CSV table of C-alpha atoms in Angstrom, one decimal:
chain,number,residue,atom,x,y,z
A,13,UNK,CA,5.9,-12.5,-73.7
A,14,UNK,CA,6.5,-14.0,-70.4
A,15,UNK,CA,8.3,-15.9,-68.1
A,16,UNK,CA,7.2,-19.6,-68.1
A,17,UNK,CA,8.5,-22.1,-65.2
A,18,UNK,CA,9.3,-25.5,-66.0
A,19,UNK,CA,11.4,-25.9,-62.7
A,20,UNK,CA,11.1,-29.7,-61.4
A,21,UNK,CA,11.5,-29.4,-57.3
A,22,UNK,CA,14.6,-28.5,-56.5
A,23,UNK,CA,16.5,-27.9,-60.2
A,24,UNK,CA,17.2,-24.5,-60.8
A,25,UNK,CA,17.1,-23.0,-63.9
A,26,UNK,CA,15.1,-25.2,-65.6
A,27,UNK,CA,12.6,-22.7,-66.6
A,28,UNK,CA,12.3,-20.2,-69.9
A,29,UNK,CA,11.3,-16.9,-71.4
A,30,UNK,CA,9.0,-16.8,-74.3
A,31,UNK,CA,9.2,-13.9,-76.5
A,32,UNK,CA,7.5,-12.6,-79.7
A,33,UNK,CA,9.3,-10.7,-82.2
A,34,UNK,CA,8.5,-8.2,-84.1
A,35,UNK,CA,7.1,-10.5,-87.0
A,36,UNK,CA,5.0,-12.3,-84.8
A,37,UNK,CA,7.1,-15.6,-84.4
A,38,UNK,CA,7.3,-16.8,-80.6
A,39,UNK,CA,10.4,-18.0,-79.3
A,40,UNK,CA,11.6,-19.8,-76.1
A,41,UNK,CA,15.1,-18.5,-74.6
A,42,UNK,CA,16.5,-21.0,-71.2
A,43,UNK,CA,16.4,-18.5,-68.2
A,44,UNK,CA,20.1,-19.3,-68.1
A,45,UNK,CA,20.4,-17.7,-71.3
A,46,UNK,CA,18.8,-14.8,-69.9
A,47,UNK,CA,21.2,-11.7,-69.3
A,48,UNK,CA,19.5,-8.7,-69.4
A,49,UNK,CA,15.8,-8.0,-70.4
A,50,UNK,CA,15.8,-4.9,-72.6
A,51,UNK,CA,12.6,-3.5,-74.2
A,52,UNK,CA,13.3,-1.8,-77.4
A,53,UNK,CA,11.4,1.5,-77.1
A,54,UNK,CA,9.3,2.2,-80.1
A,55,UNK,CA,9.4,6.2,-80.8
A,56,UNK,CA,6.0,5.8,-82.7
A,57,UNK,CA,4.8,5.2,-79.2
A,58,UNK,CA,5.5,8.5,-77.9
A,59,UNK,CA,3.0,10.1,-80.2
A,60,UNK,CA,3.0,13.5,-77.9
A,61,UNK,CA,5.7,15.2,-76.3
A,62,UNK,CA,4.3,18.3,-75.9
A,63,UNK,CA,6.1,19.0,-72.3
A,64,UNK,CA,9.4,18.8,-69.7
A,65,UNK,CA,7.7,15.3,-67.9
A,66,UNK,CA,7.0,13.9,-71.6
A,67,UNK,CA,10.5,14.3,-72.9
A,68,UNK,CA,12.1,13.3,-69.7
A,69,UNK,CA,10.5,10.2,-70.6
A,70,UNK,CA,12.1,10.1,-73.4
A,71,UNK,CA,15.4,11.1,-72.0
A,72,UNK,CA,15.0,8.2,-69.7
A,73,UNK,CA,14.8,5.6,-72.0
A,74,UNK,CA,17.3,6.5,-74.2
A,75,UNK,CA,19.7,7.0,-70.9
A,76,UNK,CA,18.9,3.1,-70.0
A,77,UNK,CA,19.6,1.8,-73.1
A,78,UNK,CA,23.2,3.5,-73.3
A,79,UNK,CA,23.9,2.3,-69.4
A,80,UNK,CA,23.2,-1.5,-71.3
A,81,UNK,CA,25.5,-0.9,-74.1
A,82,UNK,CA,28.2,0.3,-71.5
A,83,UNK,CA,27.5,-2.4,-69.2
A,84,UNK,CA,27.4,-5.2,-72.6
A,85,UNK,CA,29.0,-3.1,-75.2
A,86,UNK,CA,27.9,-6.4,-77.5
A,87,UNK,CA,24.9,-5.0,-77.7
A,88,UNK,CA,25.6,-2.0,-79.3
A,89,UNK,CA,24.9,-2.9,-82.7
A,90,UNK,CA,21.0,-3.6,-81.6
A,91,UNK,CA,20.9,-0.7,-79.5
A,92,UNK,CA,22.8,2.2,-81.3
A,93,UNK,CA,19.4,2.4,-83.8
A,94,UNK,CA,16.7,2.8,-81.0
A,95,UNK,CA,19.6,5.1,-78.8
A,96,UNK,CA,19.4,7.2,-82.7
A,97,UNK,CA,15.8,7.6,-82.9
A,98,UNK,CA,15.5,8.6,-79.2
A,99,UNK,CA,18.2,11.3,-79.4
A,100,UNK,CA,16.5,12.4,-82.3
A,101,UNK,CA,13.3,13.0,-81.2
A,102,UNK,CA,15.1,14.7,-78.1
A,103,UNK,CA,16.5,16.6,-80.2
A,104,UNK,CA,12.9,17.7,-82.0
A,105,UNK,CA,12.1,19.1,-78.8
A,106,UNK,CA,14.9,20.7,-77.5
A,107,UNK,CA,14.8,22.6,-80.8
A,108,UNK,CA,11.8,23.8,-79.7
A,109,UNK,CA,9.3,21.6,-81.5
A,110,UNK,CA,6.6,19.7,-80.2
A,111,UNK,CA,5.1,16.5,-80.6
A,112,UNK,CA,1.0,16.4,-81.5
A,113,UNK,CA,-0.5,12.6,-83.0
A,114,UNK,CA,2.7,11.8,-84.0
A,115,UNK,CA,3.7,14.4,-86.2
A,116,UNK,CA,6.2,17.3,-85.2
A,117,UNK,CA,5.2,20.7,-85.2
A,118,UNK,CA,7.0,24.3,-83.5
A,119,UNK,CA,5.9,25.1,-80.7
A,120,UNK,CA,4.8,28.8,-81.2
A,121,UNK,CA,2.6,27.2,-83.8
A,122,UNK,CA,1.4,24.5,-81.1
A,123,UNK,CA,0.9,27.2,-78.4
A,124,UNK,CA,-1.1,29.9,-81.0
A,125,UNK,CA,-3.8,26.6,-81.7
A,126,UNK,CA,-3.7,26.0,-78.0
A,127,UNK,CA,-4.2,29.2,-76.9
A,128,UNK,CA,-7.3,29.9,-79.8
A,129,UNK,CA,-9.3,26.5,-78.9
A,130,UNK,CA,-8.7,27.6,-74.6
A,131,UNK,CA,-9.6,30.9,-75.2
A,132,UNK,CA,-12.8,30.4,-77.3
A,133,UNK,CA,-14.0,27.6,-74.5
A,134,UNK,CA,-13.1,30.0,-71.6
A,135,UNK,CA,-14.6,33.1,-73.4
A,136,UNK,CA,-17.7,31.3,-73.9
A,137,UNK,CA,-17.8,29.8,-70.4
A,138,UNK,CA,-18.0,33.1,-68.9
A,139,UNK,CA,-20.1,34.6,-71.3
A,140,UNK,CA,-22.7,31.8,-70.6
A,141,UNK,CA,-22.3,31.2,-66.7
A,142,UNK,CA,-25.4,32.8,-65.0
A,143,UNK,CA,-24.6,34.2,-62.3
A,144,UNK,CA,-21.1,34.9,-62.9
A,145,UNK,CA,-19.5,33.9,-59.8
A,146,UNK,CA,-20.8,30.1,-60.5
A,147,UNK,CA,-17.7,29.8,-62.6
A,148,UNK,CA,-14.5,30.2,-60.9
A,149,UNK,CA,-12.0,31.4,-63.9
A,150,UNK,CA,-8.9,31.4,-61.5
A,151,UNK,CA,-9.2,27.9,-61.1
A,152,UNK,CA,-10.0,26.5,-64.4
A,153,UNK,CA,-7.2,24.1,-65.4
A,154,UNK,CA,-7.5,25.2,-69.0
A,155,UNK,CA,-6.8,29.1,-67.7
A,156,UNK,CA,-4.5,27.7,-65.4
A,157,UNK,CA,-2.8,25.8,-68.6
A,158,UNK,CA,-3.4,29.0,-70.5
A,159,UNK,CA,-1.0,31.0,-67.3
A,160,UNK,CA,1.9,28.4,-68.0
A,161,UNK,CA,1.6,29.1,-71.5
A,162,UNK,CA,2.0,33.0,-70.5
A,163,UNK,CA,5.3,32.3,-70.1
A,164,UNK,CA,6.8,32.0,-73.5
A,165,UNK,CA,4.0,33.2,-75.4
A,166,UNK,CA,2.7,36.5,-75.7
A,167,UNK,CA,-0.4,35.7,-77.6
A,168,UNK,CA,-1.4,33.4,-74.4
A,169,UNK,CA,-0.4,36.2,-72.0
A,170,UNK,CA,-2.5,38.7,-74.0
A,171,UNK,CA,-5.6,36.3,-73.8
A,172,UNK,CA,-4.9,35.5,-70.1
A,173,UNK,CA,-4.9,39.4,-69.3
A,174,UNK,CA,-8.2,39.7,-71.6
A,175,UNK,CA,-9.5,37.1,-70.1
A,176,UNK,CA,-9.3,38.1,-66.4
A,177,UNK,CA,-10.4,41.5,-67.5
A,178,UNK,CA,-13.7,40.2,-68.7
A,179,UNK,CA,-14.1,37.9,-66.0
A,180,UNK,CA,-13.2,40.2,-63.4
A,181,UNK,CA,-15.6,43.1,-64.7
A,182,UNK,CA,-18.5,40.7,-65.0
A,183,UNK,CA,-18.0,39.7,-61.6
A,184,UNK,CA,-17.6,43.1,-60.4
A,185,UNK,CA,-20.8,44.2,-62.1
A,186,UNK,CA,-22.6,41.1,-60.3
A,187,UNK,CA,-20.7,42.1,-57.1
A,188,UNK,CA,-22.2,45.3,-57.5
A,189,UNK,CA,-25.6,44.2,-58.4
A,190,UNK,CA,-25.9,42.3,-55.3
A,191,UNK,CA,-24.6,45.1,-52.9
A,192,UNK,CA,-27.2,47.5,-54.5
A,193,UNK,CA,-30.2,45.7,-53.9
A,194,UNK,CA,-29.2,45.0,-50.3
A,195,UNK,CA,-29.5,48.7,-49.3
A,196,UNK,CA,-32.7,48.2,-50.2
A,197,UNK,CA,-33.5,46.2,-47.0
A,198,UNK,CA,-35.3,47.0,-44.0
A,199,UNK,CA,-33.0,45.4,-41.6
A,200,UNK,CA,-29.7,46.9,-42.9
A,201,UNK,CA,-28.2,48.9,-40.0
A,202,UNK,CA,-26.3,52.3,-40.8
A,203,UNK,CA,-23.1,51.0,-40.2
A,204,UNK,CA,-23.8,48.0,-42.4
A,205,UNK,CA,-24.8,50.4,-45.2
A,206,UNK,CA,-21.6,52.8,-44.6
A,207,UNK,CA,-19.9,49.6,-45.3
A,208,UNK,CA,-21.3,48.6,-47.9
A,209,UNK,CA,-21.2,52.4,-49.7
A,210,UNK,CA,-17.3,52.0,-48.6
A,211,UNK,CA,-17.3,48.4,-50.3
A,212,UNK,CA,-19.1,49.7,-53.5
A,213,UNK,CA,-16.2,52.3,-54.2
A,214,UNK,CA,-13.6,49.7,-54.2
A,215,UNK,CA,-15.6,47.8,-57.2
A,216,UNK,CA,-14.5,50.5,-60.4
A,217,UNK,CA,-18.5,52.4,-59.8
A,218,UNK,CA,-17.6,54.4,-62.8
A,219,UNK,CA,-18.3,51.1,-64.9
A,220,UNK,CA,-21.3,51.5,-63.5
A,221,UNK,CA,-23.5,54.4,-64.3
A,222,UNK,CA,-26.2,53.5,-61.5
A,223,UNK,CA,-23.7,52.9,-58.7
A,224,UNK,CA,-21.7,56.0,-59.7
A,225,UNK,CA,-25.3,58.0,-59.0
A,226,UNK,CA,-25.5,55.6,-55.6
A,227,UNK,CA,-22.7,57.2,-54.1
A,228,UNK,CA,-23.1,60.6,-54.9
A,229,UNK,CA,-26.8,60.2,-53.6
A,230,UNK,CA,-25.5,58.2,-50.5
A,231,UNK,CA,-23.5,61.4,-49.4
A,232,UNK,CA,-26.3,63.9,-50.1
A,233,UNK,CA,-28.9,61.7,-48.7
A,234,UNK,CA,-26.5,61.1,-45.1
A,235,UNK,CA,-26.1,64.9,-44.9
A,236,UNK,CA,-29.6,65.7,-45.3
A,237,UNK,CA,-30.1,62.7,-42.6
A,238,UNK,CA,-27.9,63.9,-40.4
A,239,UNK,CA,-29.5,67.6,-40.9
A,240,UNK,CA,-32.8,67.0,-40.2
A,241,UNK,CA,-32.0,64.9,-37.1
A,242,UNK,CA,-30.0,68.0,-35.4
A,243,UNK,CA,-33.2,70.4,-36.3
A,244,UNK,CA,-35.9,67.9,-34.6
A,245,UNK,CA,-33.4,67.6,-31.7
A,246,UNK,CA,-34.1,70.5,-30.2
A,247,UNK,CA,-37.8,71.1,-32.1
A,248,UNK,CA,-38.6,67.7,-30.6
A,249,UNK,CA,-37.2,68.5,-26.7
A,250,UNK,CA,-39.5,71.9,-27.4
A,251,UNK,CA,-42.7,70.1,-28.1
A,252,UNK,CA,-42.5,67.7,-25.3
A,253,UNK,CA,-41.9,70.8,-22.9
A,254,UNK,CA,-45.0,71.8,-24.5
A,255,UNK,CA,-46.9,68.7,-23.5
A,256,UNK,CA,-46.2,68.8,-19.7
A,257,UNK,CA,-49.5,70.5,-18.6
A,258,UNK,CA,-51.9,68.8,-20.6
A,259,UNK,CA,-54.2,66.8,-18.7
A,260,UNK,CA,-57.7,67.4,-20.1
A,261,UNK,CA,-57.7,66.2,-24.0
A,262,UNK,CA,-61.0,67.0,-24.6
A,263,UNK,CA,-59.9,70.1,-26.6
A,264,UNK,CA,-56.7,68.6,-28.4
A,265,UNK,CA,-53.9,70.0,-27.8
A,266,UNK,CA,-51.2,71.7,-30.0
A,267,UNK,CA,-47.8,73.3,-30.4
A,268,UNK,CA,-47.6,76.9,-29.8
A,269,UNK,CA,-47.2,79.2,-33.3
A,270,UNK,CA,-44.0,79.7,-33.1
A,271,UNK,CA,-42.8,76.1,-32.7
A,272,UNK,CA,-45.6,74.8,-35.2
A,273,UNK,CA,-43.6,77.2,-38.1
A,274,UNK,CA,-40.6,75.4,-37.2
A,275,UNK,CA,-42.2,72.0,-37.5
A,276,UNK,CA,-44.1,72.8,-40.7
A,277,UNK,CA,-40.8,74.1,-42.0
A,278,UNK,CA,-39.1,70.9,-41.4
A,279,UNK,CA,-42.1,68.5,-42.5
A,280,UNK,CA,-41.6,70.5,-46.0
A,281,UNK,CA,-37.8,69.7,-45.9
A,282,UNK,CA,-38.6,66.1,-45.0
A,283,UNK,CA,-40.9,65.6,-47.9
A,284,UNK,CA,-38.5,66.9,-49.8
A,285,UNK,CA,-36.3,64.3,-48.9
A,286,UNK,CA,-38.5,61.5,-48.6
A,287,UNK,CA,-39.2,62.9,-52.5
A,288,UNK,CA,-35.3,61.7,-53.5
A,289,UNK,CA,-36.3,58.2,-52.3
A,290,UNK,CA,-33.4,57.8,-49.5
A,291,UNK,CA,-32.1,53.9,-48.4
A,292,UNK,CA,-35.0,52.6,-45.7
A,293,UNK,CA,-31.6,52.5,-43.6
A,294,UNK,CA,-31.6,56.3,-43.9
A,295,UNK,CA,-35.2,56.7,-43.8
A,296,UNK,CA,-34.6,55.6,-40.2
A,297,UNK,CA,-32.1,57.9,-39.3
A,298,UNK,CA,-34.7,60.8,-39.9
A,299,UNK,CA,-37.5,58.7,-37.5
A,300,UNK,CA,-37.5,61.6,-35.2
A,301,UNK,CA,-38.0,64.3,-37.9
A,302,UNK,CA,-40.7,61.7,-39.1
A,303,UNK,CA,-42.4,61.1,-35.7
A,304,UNK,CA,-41.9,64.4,-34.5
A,305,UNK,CA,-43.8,66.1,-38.0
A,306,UNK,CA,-46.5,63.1,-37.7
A,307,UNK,CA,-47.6,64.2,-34.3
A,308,UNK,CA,-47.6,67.6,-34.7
A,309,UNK,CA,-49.6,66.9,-38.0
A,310,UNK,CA,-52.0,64.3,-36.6
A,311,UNK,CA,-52.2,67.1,-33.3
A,312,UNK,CA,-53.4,69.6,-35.6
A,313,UNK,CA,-55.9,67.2,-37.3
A,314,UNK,CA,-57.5,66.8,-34.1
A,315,UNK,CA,-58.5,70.4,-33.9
A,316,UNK,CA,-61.2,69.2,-36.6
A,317,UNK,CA,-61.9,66.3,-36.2
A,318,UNK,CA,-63.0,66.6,-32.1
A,319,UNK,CA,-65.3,69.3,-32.6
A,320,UNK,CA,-67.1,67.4,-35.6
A,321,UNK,CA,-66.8,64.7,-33.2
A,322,UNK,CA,-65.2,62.4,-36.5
A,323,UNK,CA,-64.0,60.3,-33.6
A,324,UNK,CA,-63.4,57.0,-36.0
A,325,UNK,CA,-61.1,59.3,-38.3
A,326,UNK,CA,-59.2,60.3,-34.8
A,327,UNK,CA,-58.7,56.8,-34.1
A,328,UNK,CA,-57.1,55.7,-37.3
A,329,UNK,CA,-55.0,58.9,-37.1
A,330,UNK,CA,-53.8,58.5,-33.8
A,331,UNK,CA,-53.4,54.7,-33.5
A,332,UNK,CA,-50.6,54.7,-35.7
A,333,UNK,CA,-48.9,57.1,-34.1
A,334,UNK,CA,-48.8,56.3,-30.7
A,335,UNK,CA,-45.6,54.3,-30.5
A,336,UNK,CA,-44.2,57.1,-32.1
A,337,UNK,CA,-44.8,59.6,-29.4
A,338,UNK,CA,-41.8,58.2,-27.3
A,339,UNK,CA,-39.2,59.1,-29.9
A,340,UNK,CA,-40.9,62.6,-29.1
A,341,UNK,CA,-40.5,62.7,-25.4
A,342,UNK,CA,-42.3,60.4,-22.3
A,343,UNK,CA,-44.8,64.0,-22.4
A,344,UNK,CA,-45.9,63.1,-26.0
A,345,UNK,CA,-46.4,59.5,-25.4
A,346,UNK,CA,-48.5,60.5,-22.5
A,347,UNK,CA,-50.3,62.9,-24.0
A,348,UNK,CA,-50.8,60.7,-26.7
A,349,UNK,CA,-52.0,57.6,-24.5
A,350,UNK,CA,-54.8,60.0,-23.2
A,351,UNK,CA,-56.1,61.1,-26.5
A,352,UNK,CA,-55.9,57.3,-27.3
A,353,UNK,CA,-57.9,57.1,-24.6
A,354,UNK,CA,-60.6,59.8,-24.7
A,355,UNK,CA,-61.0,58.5,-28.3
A,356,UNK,CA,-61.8,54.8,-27.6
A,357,UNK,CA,-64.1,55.9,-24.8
A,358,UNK,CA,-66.5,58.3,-27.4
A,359,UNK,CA,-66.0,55.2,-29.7
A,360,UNK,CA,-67.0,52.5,-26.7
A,361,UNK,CA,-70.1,54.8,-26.1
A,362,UNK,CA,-71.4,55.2,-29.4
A,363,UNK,CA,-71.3,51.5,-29.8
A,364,UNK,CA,-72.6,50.8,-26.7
A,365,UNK,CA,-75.5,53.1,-27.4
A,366,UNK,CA,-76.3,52.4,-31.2
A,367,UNK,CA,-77.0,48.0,-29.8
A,368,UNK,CA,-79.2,49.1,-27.0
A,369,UNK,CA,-81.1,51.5,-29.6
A,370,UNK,CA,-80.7,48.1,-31.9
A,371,UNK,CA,-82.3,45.7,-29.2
A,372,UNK,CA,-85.0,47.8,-28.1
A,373,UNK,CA,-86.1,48.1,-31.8
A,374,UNK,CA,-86.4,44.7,-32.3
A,375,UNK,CA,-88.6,44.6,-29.0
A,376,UNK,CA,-90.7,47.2,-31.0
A,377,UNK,CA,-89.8,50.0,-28.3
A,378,UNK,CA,-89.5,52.4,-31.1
A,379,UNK,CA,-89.1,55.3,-28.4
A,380,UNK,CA,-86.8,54.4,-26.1
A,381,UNK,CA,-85.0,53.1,-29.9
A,382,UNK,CA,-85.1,56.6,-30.8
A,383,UNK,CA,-83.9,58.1,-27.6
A,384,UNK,CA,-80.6,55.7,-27.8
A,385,UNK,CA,-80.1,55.9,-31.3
A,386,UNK,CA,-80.0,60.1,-30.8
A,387,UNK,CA,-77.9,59.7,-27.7
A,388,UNK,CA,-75.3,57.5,-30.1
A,389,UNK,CA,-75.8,60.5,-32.8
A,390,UNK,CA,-75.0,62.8,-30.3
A,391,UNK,CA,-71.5,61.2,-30.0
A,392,UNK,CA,-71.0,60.4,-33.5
A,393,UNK,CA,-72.9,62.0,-36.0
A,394,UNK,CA,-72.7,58.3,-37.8
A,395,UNK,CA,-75.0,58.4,-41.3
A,396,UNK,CA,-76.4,55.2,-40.6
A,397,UNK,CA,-77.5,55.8,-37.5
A,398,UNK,CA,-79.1,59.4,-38.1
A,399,UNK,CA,-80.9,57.5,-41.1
A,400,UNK,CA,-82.4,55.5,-38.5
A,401,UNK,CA,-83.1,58.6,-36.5
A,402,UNK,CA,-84.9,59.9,-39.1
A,403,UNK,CA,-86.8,57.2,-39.9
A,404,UNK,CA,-88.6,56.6,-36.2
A,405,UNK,CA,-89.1,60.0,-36.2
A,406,UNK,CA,-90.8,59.9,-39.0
A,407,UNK,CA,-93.2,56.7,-37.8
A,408,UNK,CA,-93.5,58.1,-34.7
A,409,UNK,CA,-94.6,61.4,-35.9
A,410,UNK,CA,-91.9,63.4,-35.6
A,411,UNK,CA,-90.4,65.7,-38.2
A,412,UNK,CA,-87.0,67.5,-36.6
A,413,UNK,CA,-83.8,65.5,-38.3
A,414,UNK,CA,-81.3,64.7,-35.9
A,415,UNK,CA,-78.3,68.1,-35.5
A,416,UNK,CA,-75.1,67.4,-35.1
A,417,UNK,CA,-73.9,68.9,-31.9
């Protein structure tokens, strides 16, 4: 129970130990009396011994009491039945049983309910974890118990396998998953991508029905890429050539027949491929197909739309564009600035006109109103304002409907 001191100052070994037996009765022993202190291991205690450190334990206390029975060989007789029931239970395990809530059972039998409780926690861990990746199966201590386990039993190295197999192809798929929708990105560079493709191929694709298509379609998509690059190349040096002595845009200029065949031919190719839905990554490495097509395209537009004077369709055509032109050549972009330019000017006037024709109307000068609102006409046929036209001619008189020049 305890050591209790009745030691006057200065006598020595005055004091006592007060035990309890095993029936409960309490009982004072002199400290002088006092040889050893030896606690009787109970082997009920050790209700699980189920590894090395547990029966070590075991081993311990059994080795301490024999070193007392050497030591005081009197107390043999108290300590032989304790030293018995230690060796026995050492003996339990060494035979390869184990000890679970106090009852001993083998240990294949221990390890098979082990391995079925860990397995159908882990199994269902992974199965449930959303994404993936948020549970870290390498690192579990039940898998990690499961690995020791692997050792000696072949049931637990068949789950661990099994185990790392699922886990491992669920996180591939989510590895996968991730790395597919990020060549969907505008900011991806090519080299980024390439990775990326190079990545993918390392994570089994043929699990994978949509990454297996990826790949292929990465390859055709990079050659047609690189294809219609090398035919703008020298399509694209061409048309700027073609631009160098272009100074009045009045009549819009355009590509000469032969190169415009060559152009249209490539604009069909690049729809085609635009068609397969490329990566925006590759969509960029065909810009100067794209801006070279768009020009010539919005070029040949112009051809219309000048003579009908549509000037508000040419803006919205060309203002797009413009930035474009210098993937063309500095000619295109200059040639571009001035039809930019001649554009906003016809726009400018027709605006300018169509608010002095406004103003003077509300001063009631329905002439000089009609003389301004023609003169805007004249630059843009615009339907509202040759209703107008039509209207003061009417209360003025006059019958002719506004041409379009």
């Amino acid at each position: 129970m305890g050591y209790v001191d009745r030691t006057p100052e200065g006598s020595a070994g005055a004091g006592y130990y007060e035990l309890k037996t095993k029936q409960g009765d309490k009982r004072q022993v002199p400290a002088s009396r006092i040889v050893k202190i030896v606690v009787y291991p109970d082997v009920a205690a050790y209700s699980r011994i189920t590894k090395t450190e547990e029966r070590d334990t075991l081993a311990r206390a059994a080795a301490d009491l024999k070193a007392v029975v050497t030591d005081y060989p009197a107390t043999r007789t108290y300590l032989d039945p304790s030293i018995k029931a230690l060796n026995k239970e050492l003996a339990q395990y060494d035979a390869g049983n184990v000890k679970v809530d106090g009852a001993w059972v083998s240990r294949e039998s221990f390890i098979a309910g082990q391995v079925s409780v860990l397995g159908g926690q882990l199994r269902s861990d992974i199965n449930r974890a959303q994404p993936t990746s948020s549970f870290d199966l390498h690192t579990d201590p039940r898998f990690v118990g499961l690995q020791d386990m692997a050792a000696t039993s072949p049931s637990a190295k068949a789950l661990v396998k099994d185990l790392s197999d699922t886990y491992d192809k669920l996180l591939r798929a989510e590895s996968r998953q991730t790395l597919l929708t990020s060549f969907d990105s505008s900011t991806m560079t090519f080299s980024e991508a390439q990775g990326g493709v190079e990545r993918l191929k390392t994570m089994k694709p043929e699990e994978d029905p949509r990454s297996l298509a990826f790949i292929k379609k990465w390859a055709a998509s990079v050659d047609a890429a690189n294809q219609l690059r090398s035919r703008a190349e020298p399509l694209a040096k061409e048309f700027d050539d073609q631009m160098k002595n272009v100074t009045d845009v009045a009549i819009p200029p355009l590509a000469s027949p032969e190169l415009l065949a060559k152009i249209t031919n490539l604009d069909g190719d690049l729809r085609i491929f635009f068609a397969t839905k490329p990566a925006p990554v590759l969509v960029r490495e065909s810009d100067l197909a794209l801006s070279l097509t768009s020009i010539s395209g919005a070029f040949n537009k112009l051809q219309t739309l000048f003579p009908a004077r549509e000037f508000l369709q040419a803006k919205e055509l060309l203002d797009p564009l413009v930035s474009r032109a210098s993937s063309v050549g500095p000619e295109t972009k200059r040639v571009a600035g001035l039809l930019q330019t001649y554009v906003s000017e016809r726009i400018q006037d027709f605006s300018r006109q169509r608010e002095e024709a406004k103003i003077l109307l509300d001063s009631g000068k329905q002439k000089e109103a009609l003389e301004k609102f023609e003169a805007a006409f004249a630059v843009i046929p615009d339907a509202t304002v040759g209703e107008q036209v039509s209207q003061l001619k009417e209360a003025l008189g006059v019958n002719a409907q506004p041409e379009k020049k």
